[in-house]
Tab-separated table of C-alpha atoms and ligand atoms in Angstrom:
chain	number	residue	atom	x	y	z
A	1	UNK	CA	17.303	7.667	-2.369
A	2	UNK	CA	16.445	6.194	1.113
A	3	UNK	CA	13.831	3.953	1.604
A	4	UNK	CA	10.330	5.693	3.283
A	5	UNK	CA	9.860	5.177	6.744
A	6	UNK	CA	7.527	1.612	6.800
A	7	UNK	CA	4.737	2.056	9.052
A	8	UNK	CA	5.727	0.275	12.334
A	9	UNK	CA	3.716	-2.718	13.535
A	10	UNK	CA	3.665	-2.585	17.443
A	11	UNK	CA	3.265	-6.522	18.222
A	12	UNK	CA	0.962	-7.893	21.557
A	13	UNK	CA	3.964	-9.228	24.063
A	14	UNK	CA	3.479	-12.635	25.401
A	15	UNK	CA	2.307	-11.106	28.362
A	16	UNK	CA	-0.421	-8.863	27.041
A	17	UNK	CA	-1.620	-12.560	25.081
A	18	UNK	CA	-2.094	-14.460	27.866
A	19	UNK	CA	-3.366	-12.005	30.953
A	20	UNK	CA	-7.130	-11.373	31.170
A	21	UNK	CA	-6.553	-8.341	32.922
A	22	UNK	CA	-3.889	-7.075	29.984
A	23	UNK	CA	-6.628	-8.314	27.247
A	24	UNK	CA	-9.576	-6.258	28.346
A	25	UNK	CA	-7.093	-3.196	28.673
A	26	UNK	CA	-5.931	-3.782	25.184
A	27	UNK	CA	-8.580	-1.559	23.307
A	28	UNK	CA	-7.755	1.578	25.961
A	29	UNK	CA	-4.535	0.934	25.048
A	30	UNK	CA	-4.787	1.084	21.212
A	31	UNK	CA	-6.844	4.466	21.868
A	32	UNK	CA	-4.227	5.695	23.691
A	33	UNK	CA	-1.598	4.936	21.489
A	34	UNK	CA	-3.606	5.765	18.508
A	35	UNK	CA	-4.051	9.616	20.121
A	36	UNK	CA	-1.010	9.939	21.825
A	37	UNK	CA	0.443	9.445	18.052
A	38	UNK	CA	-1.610	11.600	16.559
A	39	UNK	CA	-2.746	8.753	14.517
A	40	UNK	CA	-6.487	9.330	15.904
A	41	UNK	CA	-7.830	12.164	15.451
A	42	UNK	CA	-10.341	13.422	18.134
A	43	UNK	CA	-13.209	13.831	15.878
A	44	UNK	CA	-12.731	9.987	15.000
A	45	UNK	CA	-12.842	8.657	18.544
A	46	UNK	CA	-16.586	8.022	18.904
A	47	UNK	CA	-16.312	5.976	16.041
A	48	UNK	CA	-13.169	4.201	17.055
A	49	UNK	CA	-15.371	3.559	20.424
A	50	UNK	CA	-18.612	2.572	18.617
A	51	UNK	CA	-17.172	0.487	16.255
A	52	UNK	CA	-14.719	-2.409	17.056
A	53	UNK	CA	-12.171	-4.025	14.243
A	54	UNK	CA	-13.093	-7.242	16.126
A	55	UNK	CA	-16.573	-7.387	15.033
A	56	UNK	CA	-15.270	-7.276	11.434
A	57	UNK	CA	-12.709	-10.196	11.776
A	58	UNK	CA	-12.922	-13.918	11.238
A	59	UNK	CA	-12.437	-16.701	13.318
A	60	UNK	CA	-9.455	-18.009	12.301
A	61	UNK	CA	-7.166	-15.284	10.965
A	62	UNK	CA	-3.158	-14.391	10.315
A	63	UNK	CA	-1.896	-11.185	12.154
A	64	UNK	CA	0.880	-10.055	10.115
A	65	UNK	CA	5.031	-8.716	11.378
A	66	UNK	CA	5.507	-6.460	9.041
A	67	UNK	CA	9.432	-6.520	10.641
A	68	UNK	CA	9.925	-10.429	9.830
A	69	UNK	CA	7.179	-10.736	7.005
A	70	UNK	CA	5.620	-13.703	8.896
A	71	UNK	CA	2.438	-14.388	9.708
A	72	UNK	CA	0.796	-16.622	12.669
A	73	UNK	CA	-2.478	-18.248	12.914
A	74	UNK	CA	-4.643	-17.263	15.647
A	75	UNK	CA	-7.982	-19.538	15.636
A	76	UNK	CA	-10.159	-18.007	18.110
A	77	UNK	CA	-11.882	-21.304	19.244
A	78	UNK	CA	-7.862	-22.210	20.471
A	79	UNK	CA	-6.971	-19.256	22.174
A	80	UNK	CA	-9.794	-16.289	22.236
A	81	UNK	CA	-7.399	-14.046	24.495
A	82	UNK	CA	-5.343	-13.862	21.880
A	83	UNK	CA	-7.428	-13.421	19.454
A	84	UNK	CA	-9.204	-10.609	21.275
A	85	UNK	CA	-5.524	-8.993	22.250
A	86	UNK	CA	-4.335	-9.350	18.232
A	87	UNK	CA	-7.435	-7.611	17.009
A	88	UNK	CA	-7.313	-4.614	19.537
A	89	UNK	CA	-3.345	-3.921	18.576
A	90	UNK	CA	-1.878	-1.910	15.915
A	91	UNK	CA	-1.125	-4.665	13.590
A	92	UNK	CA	-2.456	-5.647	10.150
A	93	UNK	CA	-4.235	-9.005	9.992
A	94	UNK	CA	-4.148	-11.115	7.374
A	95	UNK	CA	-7.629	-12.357	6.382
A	96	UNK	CA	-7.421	-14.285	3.003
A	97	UNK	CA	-4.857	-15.758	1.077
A	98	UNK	CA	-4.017	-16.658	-2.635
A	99	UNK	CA	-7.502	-14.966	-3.472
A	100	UNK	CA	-9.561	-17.455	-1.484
A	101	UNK	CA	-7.847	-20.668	-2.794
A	102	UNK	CA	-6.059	-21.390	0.146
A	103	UNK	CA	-7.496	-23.241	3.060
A	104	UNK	CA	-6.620	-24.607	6.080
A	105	UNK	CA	-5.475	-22.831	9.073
A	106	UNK	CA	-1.874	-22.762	7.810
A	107	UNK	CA	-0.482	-19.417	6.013
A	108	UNK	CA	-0.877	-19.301	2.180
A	109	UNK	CA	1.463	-18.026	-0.289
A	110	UNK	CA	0.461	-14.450	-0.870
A	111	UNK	CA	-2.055	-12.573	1.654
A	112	UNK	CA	-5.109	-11.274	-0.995
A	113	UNK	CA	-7.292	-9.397	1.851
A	114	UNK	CA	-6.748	-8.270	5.524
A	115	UNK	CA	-7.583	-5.900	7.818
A	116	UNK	CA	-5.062	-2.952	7.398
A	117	UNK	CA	-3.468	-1.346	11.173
A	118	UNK	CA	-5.200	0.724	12.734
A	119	UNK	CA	-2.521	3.225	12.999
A	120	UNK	CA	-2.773	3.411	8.776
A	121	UNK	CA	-6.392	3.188	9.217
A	122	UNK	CA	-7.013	6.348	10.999
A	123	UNK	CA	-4.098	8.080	9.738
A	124	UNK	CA	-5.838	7.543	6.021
A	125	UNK	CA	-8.975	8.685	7.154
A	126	UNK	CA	-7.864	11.784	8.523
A	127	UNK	CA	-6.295	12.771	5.444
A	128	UNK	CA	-9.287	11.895	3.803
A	129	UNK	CA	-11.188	14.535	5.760
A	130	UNK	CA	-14.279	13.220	6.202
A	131	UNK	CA	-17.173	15.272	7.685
A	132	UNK	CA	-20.570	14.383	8.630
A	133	UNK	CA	-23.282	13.894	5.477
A	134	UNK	CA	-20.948	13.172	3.100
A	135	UNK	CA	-21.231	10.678	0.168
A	136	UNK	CA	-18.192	8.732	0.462
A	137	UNK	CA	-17.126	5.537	-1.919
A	138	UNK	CA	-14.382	2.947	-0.439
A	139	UNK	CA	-12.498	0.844	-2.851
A	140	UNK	CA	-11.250	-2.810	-1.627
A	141	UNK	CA	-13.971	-4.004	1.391
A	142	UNK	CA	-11.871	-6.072	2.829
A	143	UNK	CA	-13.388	-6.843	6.434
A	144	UNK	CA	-15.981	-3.896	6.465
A	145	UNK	CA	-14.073	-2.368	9.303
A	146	UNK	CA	-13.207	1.089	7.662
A	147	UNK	CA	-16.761	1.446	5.756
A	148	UNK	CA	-17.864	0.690	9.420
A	149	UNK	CA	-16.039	3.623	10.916
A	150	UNK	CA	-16.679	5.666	7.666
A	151	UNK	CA	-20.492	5.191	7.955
A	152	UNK	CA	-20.435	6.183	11.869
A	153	UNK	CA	-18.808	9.140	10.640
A	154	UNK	CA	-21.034	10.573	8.093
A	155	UNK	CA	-24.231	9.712	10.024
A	156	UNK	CA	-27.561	9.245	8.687
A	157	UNK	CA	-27.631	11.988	6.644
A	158	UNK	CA	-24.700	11.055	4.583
A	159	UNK	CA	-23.925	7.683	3.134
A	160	UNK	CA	-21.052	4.824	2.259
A	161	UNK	CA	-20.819	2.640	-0.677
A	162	UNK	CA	-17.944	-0.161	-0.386
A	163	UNK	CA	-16.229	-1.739	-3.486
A	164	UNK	CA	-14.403	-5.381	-3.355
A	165	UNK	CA	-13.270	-7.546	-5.964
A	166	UNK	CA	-13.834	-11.037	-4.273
A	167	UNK	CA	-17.010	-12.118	-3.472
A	168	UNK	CA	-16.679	-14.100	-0.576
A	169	UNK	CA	-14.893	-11.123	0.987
A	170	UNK	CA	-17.455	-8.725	0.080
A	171	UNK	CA	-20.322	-11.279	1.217
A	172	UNK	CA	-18.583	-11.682	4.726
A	173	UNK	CA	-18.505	-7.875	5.080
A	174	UNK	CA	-21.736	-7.288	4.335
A	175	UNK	CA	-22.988	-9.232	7.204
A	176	UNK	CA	-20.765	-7.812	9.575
A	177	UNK	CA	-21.633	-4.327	8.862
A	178	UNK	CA	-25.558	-5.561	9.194
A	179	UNK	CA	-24.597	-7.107	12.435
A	180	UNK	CA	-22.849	-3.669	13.837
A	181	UNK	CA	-26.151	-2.288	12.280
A	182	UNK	CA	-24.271	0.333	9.812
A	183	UNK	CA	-25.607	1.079	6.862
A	184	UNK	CA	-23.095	0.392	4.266
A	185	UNK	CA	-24.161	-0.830	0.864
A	186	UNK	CA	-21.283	-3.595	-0.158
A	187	UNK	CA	-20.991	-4.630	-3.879
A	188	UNK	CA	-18.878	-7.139	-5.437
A	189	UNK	CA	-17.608	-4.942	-8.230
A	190	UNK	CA	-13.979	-4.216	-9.967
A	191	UNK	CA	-13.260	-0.663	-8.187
A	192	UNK	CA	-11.667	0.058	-11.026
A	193	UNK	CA	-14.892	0.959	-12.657
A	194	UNK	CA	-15.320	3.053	-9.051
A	195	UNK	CA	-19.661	2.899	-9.181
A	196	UNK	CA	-21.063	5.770	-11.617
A	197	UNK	CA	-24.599	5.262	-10.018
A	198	UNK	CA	-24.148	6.531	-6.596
A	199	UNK	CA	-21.653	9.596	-8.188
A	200	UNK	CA	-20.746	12.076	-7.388
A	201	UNK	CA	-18.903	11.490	-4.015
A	202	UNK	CA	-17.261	13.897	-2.271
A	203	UNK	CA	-14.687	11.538	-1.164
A	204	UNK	CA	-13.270	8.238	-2.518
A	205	UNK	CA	-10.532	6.302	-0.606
A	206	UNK	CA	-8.896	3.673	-2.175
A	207	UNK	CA	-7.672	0.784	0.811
A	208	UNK	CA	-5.525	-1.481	-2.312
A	209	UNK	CA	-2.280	-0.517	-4.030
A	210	UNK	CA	-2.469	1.020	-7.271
A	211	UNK	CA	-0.416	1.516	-10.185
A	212	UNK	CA	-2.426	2.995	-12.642
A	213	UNK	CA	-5.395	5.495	-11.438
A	214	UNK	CA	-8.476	5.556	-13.794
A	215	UNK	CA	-9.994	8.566	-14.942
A	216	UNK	CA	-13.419	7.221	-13.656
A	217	UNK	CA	-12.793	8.191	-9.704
A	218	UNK	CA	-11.806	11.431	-10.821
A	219	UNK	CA	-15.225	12.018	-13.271
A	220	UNK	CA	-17.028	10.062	-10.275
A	221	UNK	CA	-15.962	12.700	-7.155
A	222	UNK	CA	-17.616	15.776	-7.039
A	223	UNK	CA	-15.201	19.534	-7.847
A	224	UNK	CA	-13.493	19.935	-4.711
A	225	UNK	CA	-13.839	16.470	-3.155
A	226	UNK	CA	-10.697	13.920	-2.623
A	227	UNK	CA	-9.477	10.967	-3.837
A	228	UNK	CA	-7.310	9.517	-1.350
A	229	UNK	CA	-5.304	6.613	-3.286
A	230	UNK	CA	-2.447	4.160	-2.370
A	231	UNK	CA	0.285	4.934	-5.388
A	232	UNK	CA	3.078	3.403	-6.214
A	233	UNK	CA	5.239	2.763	-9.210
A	234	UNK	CA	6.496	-1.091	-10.404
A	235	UNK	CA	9.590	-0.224	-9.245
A	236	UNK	CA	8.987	-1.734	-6.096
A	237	UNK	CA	6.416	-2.610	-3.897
A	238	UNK	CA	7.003	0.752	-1.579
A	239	UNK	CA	3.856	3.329	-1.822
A	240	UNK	CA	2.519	6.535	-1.179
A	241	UNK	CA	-0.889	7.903	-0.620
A	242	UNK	CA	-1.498	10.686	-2.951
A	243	UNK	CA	-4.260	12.829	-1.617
A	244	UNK	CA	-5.750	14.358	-4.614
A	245	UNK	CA	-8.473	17.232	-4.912
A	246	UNK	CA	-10.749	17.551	-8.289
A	247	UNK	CA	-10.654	20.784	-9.516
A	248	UNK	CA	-13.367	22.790	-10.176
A	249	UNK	CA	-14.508	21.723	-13.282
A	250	UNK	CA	-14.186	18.521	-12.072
A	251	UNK	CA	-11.725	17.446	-15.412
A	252	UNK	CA	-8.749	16.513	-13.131
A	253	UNK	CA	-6.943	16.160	-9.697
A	254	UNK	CA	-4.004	17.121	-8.472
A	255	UNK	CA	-2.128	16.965	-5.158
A	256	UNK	CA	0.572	15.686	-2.724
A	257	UNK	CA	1.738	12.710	-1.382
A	258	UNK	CA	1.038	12.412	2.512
A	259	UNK	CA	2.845	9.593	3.919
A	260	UNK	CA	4.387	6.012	3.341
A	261	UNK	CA	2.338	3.287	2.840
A	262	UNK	CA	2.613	-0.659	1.403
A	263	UNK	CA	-1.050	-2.372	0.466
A	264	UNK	CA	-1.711	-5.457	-1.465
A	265	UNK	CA	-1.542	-4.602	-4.722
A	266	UNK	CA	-5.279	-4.110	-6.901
A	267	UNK	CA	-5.893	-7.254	-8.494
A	268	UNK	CA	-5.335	-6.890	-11.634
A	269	UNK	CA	-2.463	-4.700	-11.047
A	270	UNK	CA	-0.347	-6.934	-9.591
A	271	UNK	CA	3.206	-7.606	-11.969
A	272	UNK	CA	3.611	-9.791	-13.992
A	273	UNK	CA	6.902	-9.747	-15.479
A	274	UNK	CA	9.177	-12.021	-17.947
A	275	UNK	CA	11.433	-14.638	-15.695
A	276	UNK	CA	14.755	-14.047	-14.926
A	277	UNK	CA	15.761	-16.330	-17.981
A	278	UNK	CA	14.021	-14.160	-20.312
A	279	UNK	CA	16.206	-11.400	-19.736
A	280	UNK	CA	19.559	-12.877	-18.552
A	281	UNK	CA	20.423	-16.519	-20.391
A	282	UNK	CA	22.989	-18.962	-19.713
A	283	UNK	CA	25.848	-16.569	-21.222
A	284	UNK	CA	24.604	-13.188	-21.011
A	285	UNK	CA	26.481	-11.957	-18.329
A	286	UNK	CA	29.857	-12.751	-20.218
A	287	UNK	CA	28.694	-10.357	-22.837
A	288	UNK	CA	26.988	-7.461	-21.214
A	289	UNK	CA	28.809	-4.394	-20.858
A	290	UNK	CA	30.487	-4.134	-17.875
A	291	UNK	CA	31.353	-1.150	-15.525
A	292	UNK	CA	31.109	0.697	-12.345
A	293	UNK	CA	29.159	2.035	-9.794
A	294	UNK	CA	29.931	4.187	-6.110
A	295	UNK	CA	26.155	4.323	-5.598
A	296	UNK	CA	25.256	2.544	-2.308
A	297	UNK	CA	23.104	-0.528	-2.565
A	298	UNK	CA	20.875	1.253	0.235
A	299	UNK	CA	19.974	3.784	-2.122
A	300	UNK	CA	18.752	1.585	-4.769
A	301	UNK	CA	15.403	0.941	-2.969
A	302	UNK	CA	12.120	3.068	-2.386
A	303	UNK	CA	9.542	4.738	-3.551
A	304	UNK	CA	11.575	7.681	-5.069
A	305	UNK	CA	13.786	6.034	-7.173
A	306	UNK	CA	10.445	4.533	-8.775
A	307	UNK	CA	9.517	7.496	-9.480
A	308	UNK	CA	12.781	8.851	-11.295
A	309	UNK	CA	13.198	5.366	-12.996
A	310	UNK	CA	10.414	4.579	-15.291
A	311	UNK	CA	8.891	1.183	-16.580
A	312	UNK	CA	11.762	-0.928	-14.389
A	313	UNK	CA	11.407	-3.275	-11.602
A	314	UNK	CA	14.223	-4.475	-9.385
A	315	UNK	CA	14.819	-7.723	-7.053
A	316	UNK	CA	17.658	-7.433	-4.259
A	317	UNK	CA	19.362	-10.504	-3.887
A	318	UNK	CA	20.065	-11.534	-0.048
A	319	UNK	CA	23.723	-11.341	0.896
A	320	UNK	CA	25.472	-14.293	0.276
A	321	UNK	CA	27.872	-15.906	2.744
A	322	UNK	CA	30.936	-14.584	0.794
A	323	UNK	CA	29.579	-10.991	1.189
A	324	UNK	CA	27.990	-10.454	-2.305
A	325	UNK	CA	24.608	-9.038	-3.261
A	326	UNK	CA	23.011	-8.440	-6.361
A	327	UNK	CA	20.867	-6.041	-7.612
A	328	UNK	CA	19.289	-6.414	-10.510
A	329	UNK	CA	16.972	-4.149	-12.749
A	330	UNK	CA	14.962	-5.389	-15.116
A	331	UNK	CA	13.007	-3.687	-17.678
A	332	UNK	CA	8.901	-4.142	-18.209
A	333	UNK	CA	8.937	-2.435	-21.861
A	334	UNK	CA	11.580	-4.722	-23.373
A	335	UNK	CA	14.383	-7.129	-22.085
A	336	UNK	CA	16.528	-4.792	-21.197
A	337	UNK	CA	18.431	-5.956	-17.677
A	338	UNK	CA	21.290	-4.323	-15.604
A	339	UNK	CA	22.933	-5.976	-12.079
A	340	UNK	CA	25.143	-4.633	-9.638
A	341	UNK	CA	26.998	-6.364	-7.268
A	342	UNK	CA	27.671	-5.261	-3.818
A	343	UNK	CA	30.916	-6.664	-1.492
A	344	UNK	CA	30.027	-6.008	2.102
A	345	UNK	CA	32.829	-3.364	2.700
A	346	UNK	CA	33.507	-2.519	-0.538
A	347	UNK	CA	32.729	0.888	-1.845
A	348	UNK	CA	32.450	-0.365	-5.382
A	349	UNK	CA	29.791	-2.179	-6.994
A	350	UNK	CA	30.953	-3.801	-10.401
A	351	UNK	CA	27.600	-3.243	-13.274
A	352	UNK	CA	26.353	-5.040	-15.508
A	353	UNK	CA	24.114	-3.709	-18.499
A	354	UNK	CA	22.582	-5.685	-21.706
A	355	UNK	CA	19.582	-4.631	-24.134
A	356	UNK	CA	18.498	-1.360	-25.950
A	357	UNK	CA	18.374	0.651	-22.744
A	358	UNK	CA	21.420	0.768	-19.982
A	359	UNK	CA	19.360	0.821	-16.995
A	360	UNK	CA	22.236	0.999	-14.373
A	361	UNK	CA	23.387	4.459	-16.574
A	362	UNK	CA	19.442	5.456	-16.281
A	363	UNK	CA	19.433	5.453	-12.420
A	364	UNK	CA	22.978	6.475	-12.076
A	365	UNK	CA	21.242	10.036	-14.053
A	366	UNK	CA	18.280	9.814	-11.865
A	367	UNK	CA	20.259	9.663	-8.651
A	368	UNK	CA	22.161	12.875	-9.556
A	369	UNK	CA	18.863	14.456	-10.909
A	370	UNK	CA	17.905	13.900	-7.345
A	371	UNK	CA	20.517	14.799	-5.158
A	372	UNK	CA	20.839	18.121	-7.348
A	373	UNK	CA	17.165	18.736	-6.234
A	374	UNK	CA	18.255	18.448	-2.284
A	375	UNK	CA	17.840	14.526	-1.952
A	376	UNK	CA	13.201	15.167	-1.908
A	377	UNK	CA	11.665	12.608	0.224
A	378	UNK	CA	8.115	11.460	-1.115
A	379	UNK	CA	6.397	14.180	0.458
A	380	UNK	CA	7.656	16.722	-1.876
A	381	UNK	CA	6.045	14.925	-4.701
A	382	UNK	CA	2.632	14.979	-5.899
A	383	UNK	CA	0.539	13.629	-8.741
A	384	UNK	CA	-1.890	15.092	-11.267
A	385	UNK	CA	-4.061	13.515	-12.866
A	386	UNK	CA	-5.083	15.570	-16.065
A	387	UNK	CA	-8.371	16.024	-17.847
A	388	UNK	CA	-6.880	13.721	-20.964
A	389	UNK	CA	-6.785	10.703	-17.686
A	390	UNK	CA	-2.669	10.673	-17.928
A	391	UNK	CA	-1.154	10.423	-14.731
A	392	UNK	CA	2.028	13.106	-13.953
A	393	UNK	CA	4.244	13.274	-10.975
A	394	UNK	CA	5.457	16.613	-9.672
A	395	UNK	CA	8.129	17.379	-7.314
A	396	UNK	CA	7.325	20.495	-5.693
A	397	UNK	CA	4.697	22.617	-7.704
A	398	UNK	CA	1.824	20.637	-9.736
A	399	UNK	CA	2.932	23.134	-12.843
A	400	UNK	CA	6.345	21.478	-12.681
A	401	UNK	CA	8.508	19.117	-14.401
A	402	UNK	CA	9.903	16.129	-13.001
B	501	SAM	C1	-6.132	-4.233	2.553
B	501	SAM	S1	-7.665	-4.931	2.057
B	501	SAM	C2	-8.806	-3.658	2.491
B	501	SAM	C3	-8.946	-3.404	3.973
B	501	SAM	C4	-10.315	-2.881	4.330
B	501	SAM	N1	-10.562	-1.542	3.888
B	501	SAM	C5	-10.667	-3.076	5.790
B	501	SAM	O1	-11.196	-2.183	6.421
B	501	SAM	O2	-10.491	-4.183	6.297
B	501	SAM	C6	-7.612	-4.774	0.291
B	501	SAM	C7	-8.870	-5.272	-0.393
B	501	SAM	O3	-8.856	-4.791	-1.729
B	501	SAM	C8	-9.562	-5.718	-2.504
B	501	SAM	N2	-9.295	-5.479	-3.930
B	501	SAM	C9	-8.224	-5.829	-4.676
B	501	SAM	N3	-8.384	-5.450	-5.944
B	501	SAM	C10	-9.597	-4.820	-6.027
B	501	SAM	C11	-10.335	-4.229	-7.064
B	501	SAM	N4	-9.891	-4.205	-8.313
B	501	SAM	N5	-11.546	-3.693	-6.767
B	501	SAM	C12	-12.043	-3.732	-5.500
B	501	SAM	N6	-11.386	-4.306	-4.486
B	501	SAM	C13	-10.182	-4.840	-4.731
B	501	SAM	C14	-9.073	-7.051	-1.985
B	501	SAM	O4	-9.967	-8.107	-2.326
B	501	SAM	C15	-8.986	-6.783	-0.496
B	501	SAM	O5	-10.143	-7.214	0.169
């Protein structure tokens, strides 16, 4: 079960930061790469044009490598060529951290709100299929940026309502999009709840990782529209967006997943798990059952095997310098706990299993489930969710089993 495909974050070079020249080319650039990628669609390019992802951004701000998970401040004031040159490349920028209670110009712990690539960005929005006069309801603000393009792209005669949990966040967006003079109307509201007085939409678009999908965007999006949602399983952190259409009677929604994706998580949907302690004590490992496994540590991660393995998590250890690595599994409905550990060269992993389930045996059974099913990457999965609000993955055909 092989990792998806992590959306690649094409850095500014040194060069491109520090030439004028390279820094007023940098949004012809981004087009180009956007198109020649397929990323941006034609039918988005007047609003890529008319509305520019710097307008949306703060001063100071944290533009993210998704390759080395580090982030570097860029204060505008300092250095506004590089500033200008981070916000017109294809790279996610950290705008808040540790839900506003970090300050300074120093990274904080755990980014809470940014502005998403732009690659993602437009790839998202033309799944979401957008067309002109549409009612259209974004959940998780952020910067404004994509209710900014959404709002160009529905015109007048349709109209944008944009959902954020923080209030600062949503405040600052707010009077960006008045600047860029769109009309958006921002609200500082749990999308959760998704906002019943503006409903029916014909498209929602969810820009935060969920776990759990309420019923509520479903009843909220008119038979036929599309909820286009960020899904993802505790597993991991890895996601997929699940493109979902409402059927006709509006009751449920149903539909594939389109591509790869990894978002900050929806507030209150982030994990919160027992510690390590709670699961293994000083002992434990002496007295759990112990066995093997053939099953290479590679294809222990991903968004698939969250979807075989239900109600687990797992951690990868990093190597250590004698060549070991540990994976470990840990259950979220009881203390159930399984490790395997990996020698570099080995073929072997020895296991590890303690508590009413046997985890390890659990995704040993998914594995072969899944490589009996021709080893499905995410795309031939889907979700439903049904008219009782239970949420059911498919592989293949809605009507099916997984
Ligand atoms: C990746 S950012 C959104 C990017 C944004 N669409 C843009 O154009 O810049 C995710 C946002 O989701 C918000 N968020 C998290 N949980 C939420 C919730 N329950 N309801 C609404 N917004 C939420 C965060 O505060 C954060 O601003």
């Amino acid at each position: 079960m092989t990792p998806p495909t992590t959306q690649q974050t094409a850095q500014p070079t040194a060069h491109a930061v520090h030439s004028g020249r390279d820094v007023r080319d940098a949004r012809d650039e981004l087009r180009r790469l956007l198109l020649g990628t397929g990323a941006l669609e034609p039918a988005w390019v007047p609003a890529f044009d008319a509305v520019r992802r710097s307008d949306f951004l703060p001063d100071v701000m944290w533009p993210h490598d998704m390759a080395t998970g580090r982030s570097r401040t860029v204060d505008k004031a300092r250095d506004p060529d590089a500033w200008q040159t981070y916000a017109d490349s294809d790279c996610p920028i950290v705008t808040q951290w540790d839900d506003g209670a970090h300050n300074g110009p120093e990274p904080g712990r755990s980014f809470s709100s940014s502005s998403s690539m732009p690659s993602l960005v437009f790839s998202m929005l033309a799944d979401l299929d957008v067309r002109e006069g549409q009612r259209v309801l974004e959940i998780g603000t952020g910067t404004g940026w994509n209710a900014g393009l959404l709002a160009h792209r529905v015109g007048v005669t349709g109209s944008v309502v944009t959902l954020d949990v923080d209030g600062v966040v949503a405040t600052d967006a707010r009077a960006a999009l008045q600047r860029a003079g769109l009309p958006v109307r921002v609200l500082h509201r749990d999308g959760y709840l998704g906002f019943p007085e503006r409903a029916p939409y014909d498209r929602i678009i969810v820009t935060c990782g969920v776990r759990d999908i309420p019923y509520a965007w479903v009843e909220q999006t008119a038979p036929g529209g599309i909820v286009l949602v960020p899904w993802g399983t505790y597993y991991g952190p890895a996601e997929a967006t699940a493109r979902l259409v409402v059927a006709e009677d509006g009751r449920s929604a149903s539909g594939p997943f389109t591509r790869p994706v990894g978002f900050m998580r929806m507030r209150a949907q982030r994990l919160v798990r027992r510690q390590h302690a709670a699961y293994v004590p000083p002992g434990a490992m002496d007295r759990a059952d112990v066995s093997a496994t053939s099953l290479p540590a590679a294809d222990l991660d991903g968004f698939v095997t969250g979807l075989l393995v239900r109600d687990v998590t797992h951690v990868a250890d990093r190597e250590r310098e004698d060549g070991r690595r540990a994976v470990w599994l840990y259950g979220l409905s009881d203390t159930s706990w399984a490790a395997a550990v990996f020698h570099n060269g080995r073929k072997q992993a020895k296991v590890y299993q303690s508590g009413p389930r046997r985890l390890w045996d659990e995704l040993e059974a998914a594995h072969q489930w899944w490589e009996s099913r021709g080893n499905p990457g995410y795309d031939r999965f889907g979700l439903t969710v049904d008219r009782n609000g239970r949420t059911r993955v498919w592989l293949d055909d809605p009507d099916g089993l997984l």
